Amino acid sequence: MASVEVSINGRFYRIACEDGQEQRLIRLAGSVDEKVSSLVEQVGQVGDTRLLVMASLLIADELDDAKQGSVIGGGNGAAAPAPAQNQATIAALSALAERIEHIADGLENA
């Protein structure tokens, strides 16, 4: 099992992952860092735990919207189901949300 060090909100975290998934985890962590940075711009530095929980909720909201039937709008008002590749994105976001919640729990207990 591999591990990578990622930075979120200026703090570094060592995260374990499956071999070969290192670059993907780094990319996903970058997305989380962008979400947290956006929150910092909106609400300020309100603490790592709170920021991670807020980011988790935003990501979970996006994931829920995707699960509830992401649609690609047609010009005629008709909606088609999301392409199959979105299932991989949904699965990745779900796994990421779980990891963020785990990190947030660890920070609260620290």
PDB file of C-alpha atoms in Angstrom:
ATOM      1  CA  MET A   1       0.000   0.000   0.000  1.00  0.00           C
ATOM      2  CA  ALA A   2       1.296   3.401  -0.986  1.00  0.00           C
ATOM      3  CA  SER A   3       0.932   6.735   0.751  1.00  0.00           C
ATOM      4  CA  VAL A   4       1.184  10.334  -0.346  1.00  0.00           C
ATOM      5  CA  GLU A   5       1.533  13.627   1.427  1.00  0.00           C
ATOM      6  CA  VAL A   6      -1.093  16.181   0.460  1.00  0.00           C
ATOM      7  CA  SER A   7      -1.623  19.762   1.511  1.00  0.00           C
ATOM      8  CA  ILE A   8      -5.016  21.171   2.392  1.00  0.00           C
ATOM      9  CA  ASN A   9      -5.301  24.713   3.717  1.00  0.00           C
ATOM     10  CA  GLY A  10      -1.551  24.835   4.275  1.00  0.00           C
ATOM     11  CA  ARG A  11      -1.484  21.705   6.433  1.00  0.00           C
ATOM     12  CA  PHE A  12       0.118  18.491   5.315  1.00  0.00           C
ATOM     13  CA  TYR A  13      -1.516  15.087   5.664  1.00  0.00           C
ATOM     14  CA  ARG A  14      -0.049  11.657   4.895  1.00  0.00           C
ATOM     15  CA  ILE A  15      -2.791   9.562   3.320  1.00  0.00           C
ATOM     16  CA  ALA A  16      -2.608   5.865   2.457  1.00  0.00           C
ATOM     17  CA  CYS A  17      -3.893   4.697  -0.902  1.00  0.00           C
ATOM     18  CA  GLU A  18      -3.802   1.705  -3.209  1.00  0.00           C
ATOM     19  CA  ASP A  19      -0.636   1.279  -5.237  1.00  0.00           C
ATOM     20  CA  GLY A  20      -0.938   3.194  -8.484  1.00  0.00           C
ATOM     21  CA  GLN A  21      -3.524   5.636  -7.106  1.00  0.00           C
ATOM     22  CA  GLU A  22      -1.027   8.207  -5.831  1.00  0.00           C
ATOM     23  CA  GLN A  23      -1.497  10.761  -8.629  1.00  0.00           C
ATOM     24  CA  ARG A  24      -5.263  10.428  -8.459  1.00  0.00           C
ATOM     25  CA  LEU A  25      -5.236  11.051  -4.703  1.00  0.00           C
ATOM     26  CA  ILE A  26      -2.982  14.082  -5.180  1.00  0.00           C
ATOM     27  CA  ARG A  27      -5.394  15.434  -7.811  1.00  0.00           C
ATOM     28  CA  LEU A  28      -8.419  14.820  -5.562  1.00  0.00           C
ATOM     29  CA  ALA A  29      -6.680  16.487  -2.631  1.00  0.00           C
ATOM     30  CA  GLY A  30      -5.997  19.466  -4.896  1.00  0.00           C
ATOM     31  CA  SER A  31      -9.727  19.690  -5.575  1.00  0.00           C
ATOM     32  CA  VAL A  32     -10.465  19.611  -1.852  1.00  0.00           C
ATOM     33  CA  ASP A  33      -7.812  22.273  -1.240  1.00  0.00           C
ATOM     34  CA  GLU A  34      -9.471  24.480  -3.875  1.00  0.00           C
ATOM     35  CA  LYS A  35     -12.864  23.985  -2.175  1.00  0.00           C
ATOM     36  CA  VAL A  36     -11.383  24.843   1.233  1.00  0.00           C
ATOM     37  CA  SER A  37      -9.553  27.880  -0.201  1.00  0.00           C
ATOM     38  CA  SER A  38     -12.831  29.102  -1.658  1.00  0.00           C
ATOM     39  CA  LEU A  39     -14.473  28.709   1.743  1.00  0.00           C
ATOM     40  CA  VAL A  40     -11.623  30.599   3.427  1.00  0.00           C
ATOM     41  CA  GLU A  41     -12.236  33.488   1.030  1.00  0.00           C
ATOM     42  CA  GLN A  42     -15.934  33.455   1.947  1.00  0.00           C
ATOM     43  CA  VAL A  43     -15.878  32.820   5.706  1.00  0.00           C
ATOM     44  CA  GLY A  44     -12.254  33.264   6.767  1.00  0.00           C
ATOM     45  CA  GLN A  45     -10.078  30.882   8.752  1.00  0.00           C
ATOM     46  CA  VAL A  46     -12.679  29.307  11.017  1.00  0.00           C
ATOM     47  CA  GLY A  47     -10.558  26.299  11.959  1.00  0.00           C
ATOM     48  CA  ASP A  48      -9.403  23.262  10.030  1.00  0.00           C
ATOM     49  CA  THR A  49     -12.111  20.969  11.330  1.00  0.00           C
ATOM     50  CA  ARG A  50     -14.931  23.346  10.493  1.00  0.00           C
ATOM     51  CA  LEU A  51     -13.476  24.074   7.045  1.00  0.00           C
ATOM     52  CA  LEU A  52     -13.101  20.370   6.271  1.00  0.00           C
ATOM     53  CA  VAL A  53     -16.634  19.669   7.454  1.00  0.00           C
ATOM     54  CA  MET A  54     -17.978  22.535   5.343  1.00  0.00           C
ATOM     55  CA  ALA A  55     -15.997  21.330   2.307  1.00  0.00           C
ATOM     56  CA  SER A  56     -17.255  17.791   2.918  1.00  0.00           C
ATOM     57  CA  LEU A  57     -20.833  19.012   2.985  1.00  0.00           C
ATOM     58  CA  LEU A  58     -20.374  20.979  -0.235  1.00  0.00           C
ATOM     59  CA  ILE A  59     -18.820  17.971  -1.950  1.00  0.00           C
ATOM     60  CA  ALA A  60     -21.547  15.709  -0.559  1.00  0.00           C
ATOM     61  CA  ASP A  61     -24.140  18.153  -1.912  1.00  0.00           C
ATOM     62  CA  GLU A  62     -22.542  18.028  -5.364  1.00  0.00           C
ATOM     63  CA  LEU A  63     -22.403  14.237  -5.142  1.00  0.00           C
ATOM     64  CA  ASP A  64     -26.049  14.035  -4.094  1.00  0.00           C
ATOM     65  CA  ASP A  65     -27.065  16.253  -7.006  1.00  0.00           C
ATOM     66  CA  ALA A  66     -25.136  13.939  -9.330  1.00  0.00           C
ATOM     67  CA  LYS A  67     -26.741  10.834  -7.816  1.00  0.00           C
ATOM     68  CA  GLN A  68     -30.212  12.355  -8.047  1.00  0.00           C
ATOM     69  CA  GLY A  69     -29.941  12.430 -11.795  1.00  0.00           C
ATOM     70  CA  SER A  70     -27.358  14.653 -13.327  1.00  0.00           C
ATOM     71  CA  VAL A  71     -28.707  15.607 -16.661  1.00  0.00           C
ATOM     72  CA  ILE A  72     -27.276  17.010 -19.790  1.00  0.00           C
ATOM     73  CA  GLY A  73     -29.719  19.569 -21.053  1.00  0.00           C
ATOM     74  CA  GLY A  74     -30.706  19.369 -24.642  1.00  0.00           C
ATOM     75  CA  GLY A  75     -31.515  22.474 -26.600  1.00  0.00           C
ATOM     76  CA  ASN A  76     -35.165  21.436 -26.759  1.00  0.00           C
ATOM     77  CA  GLY A  77     -35.615  21.254 -22.992  1.00  0.00           C
ATOM     78  CA  ALA A  78     -35.271  17.477 -22.958  1.00  0.00           C
ATOM     79  CA  ALA A  79     -32.913  15.970 -20.435  1.00  0.00           C
ATOM     80  CA  ALA A  80     -30.831  12.870 -20.992  1.00  0.00           C
ATOM     81  CA  PRO A  81     -29.235  10.771 -18.267  1.00  0.00           C
ATOM     82  CA  ALA A  82     -25.643  11.605 -17.431  1.00  0.00           C
ATOM     83  CA  PRO A  83     -23.007   9.640 -19.370  1.00  0.00           C
ATOM     84  CA  ALA A  84     -21.654   6.459 -17.838  1.00  0.00           C
ATOM     85  CA  GLN A  85     -18.263   8.052 -17.135  1.00  0.00           C
ATOM     86  CA  ASN A  86     -20.001  10.247 -14.557  1.00  0.00           C
ATOM     87  CA  GLN A  87     -20.436   7.104 -12.454  1.00  0.00           C
ATOM     88  CA  ALA A  88     -16.661   7.011 -11.984  1.00  0.00           C
ATOM     89  CA  THR A  89     -16.707  10.668 -10.944  1.00  0.00           C
ATOM     90  CA  ILE A  90     -19.544  10.009  -8.519  1.00  0.00           C
ATOM     91  CA  ALA A  91     -17.658   7.073  -7.003  1.00  0.00           C
ATOM     92  CA  ALA A  92     -14.482   9.156  -6.696  1.00  0.00           C
ATOM     93  CA  LEU A  93     -16.338  12.026  -5.012  1.00  0.00           C
ATOM     94  CA  SER A  94     -18.043   9.616  -2.640  1.00  0.00           C
ATOM     95  CA  ALA A  95     -14.722   8.064  -1.639  1.00  0.00           C
ATOM     96  CA  LEU A  96     -13.204  11.520  -1.253  1.00  0.00           C
ATOM     97  CA  ALA A  97     -16.081  12.698   0.952  1.00  0.00           C
ATOM     98  CA  GLU A  98     -15.579   9.658   3.191  1.00  0.00           C
ATOM     99  CA  ARG A  99     -11.847  10.372   3.451  1.00  0.00           C
ATOM    100  CA  ILE A 100     -12.503  14.016   4.324  1.00  0.00           C
ATOM    101  CA  GLU A 101     -14.967  12.994   7.015  1.00  0.00           C
ATOM    102  CA  HIS A 102     -12.368  10.589   8.419  1.00  0.00           C
ATOM    103  CA  ILE A 103      -9.738  13.360   8.479  1.00  0.00           C
ATOM    104  CA  ALA A 104     -12.189  15.752  10.111  1.00  0.00           C
ATOM    105  CA  ASP A 105     -13.037  13.163  12.769  1.00  0.00           C
ATOM    106  CA  GLY A 106      -9.331  12.676  13.464  1.00  0.00           C
ATOM    107  CA  LEU A 107      -8.816  16.430  13.804  1.00  0.00           C
ATOM    108  CA  GLU A 108     -11.736  16.750  16.201  1.00  0.00           C
ATOM    109  CA  ASN A 109     -10.372  13.952  18.362  1.00  0.00           C
ATOM    110  CA  ALA A 110      -6.819  15.308  18.339  1.00  0.00           C
TER     111      ALA A 110
END
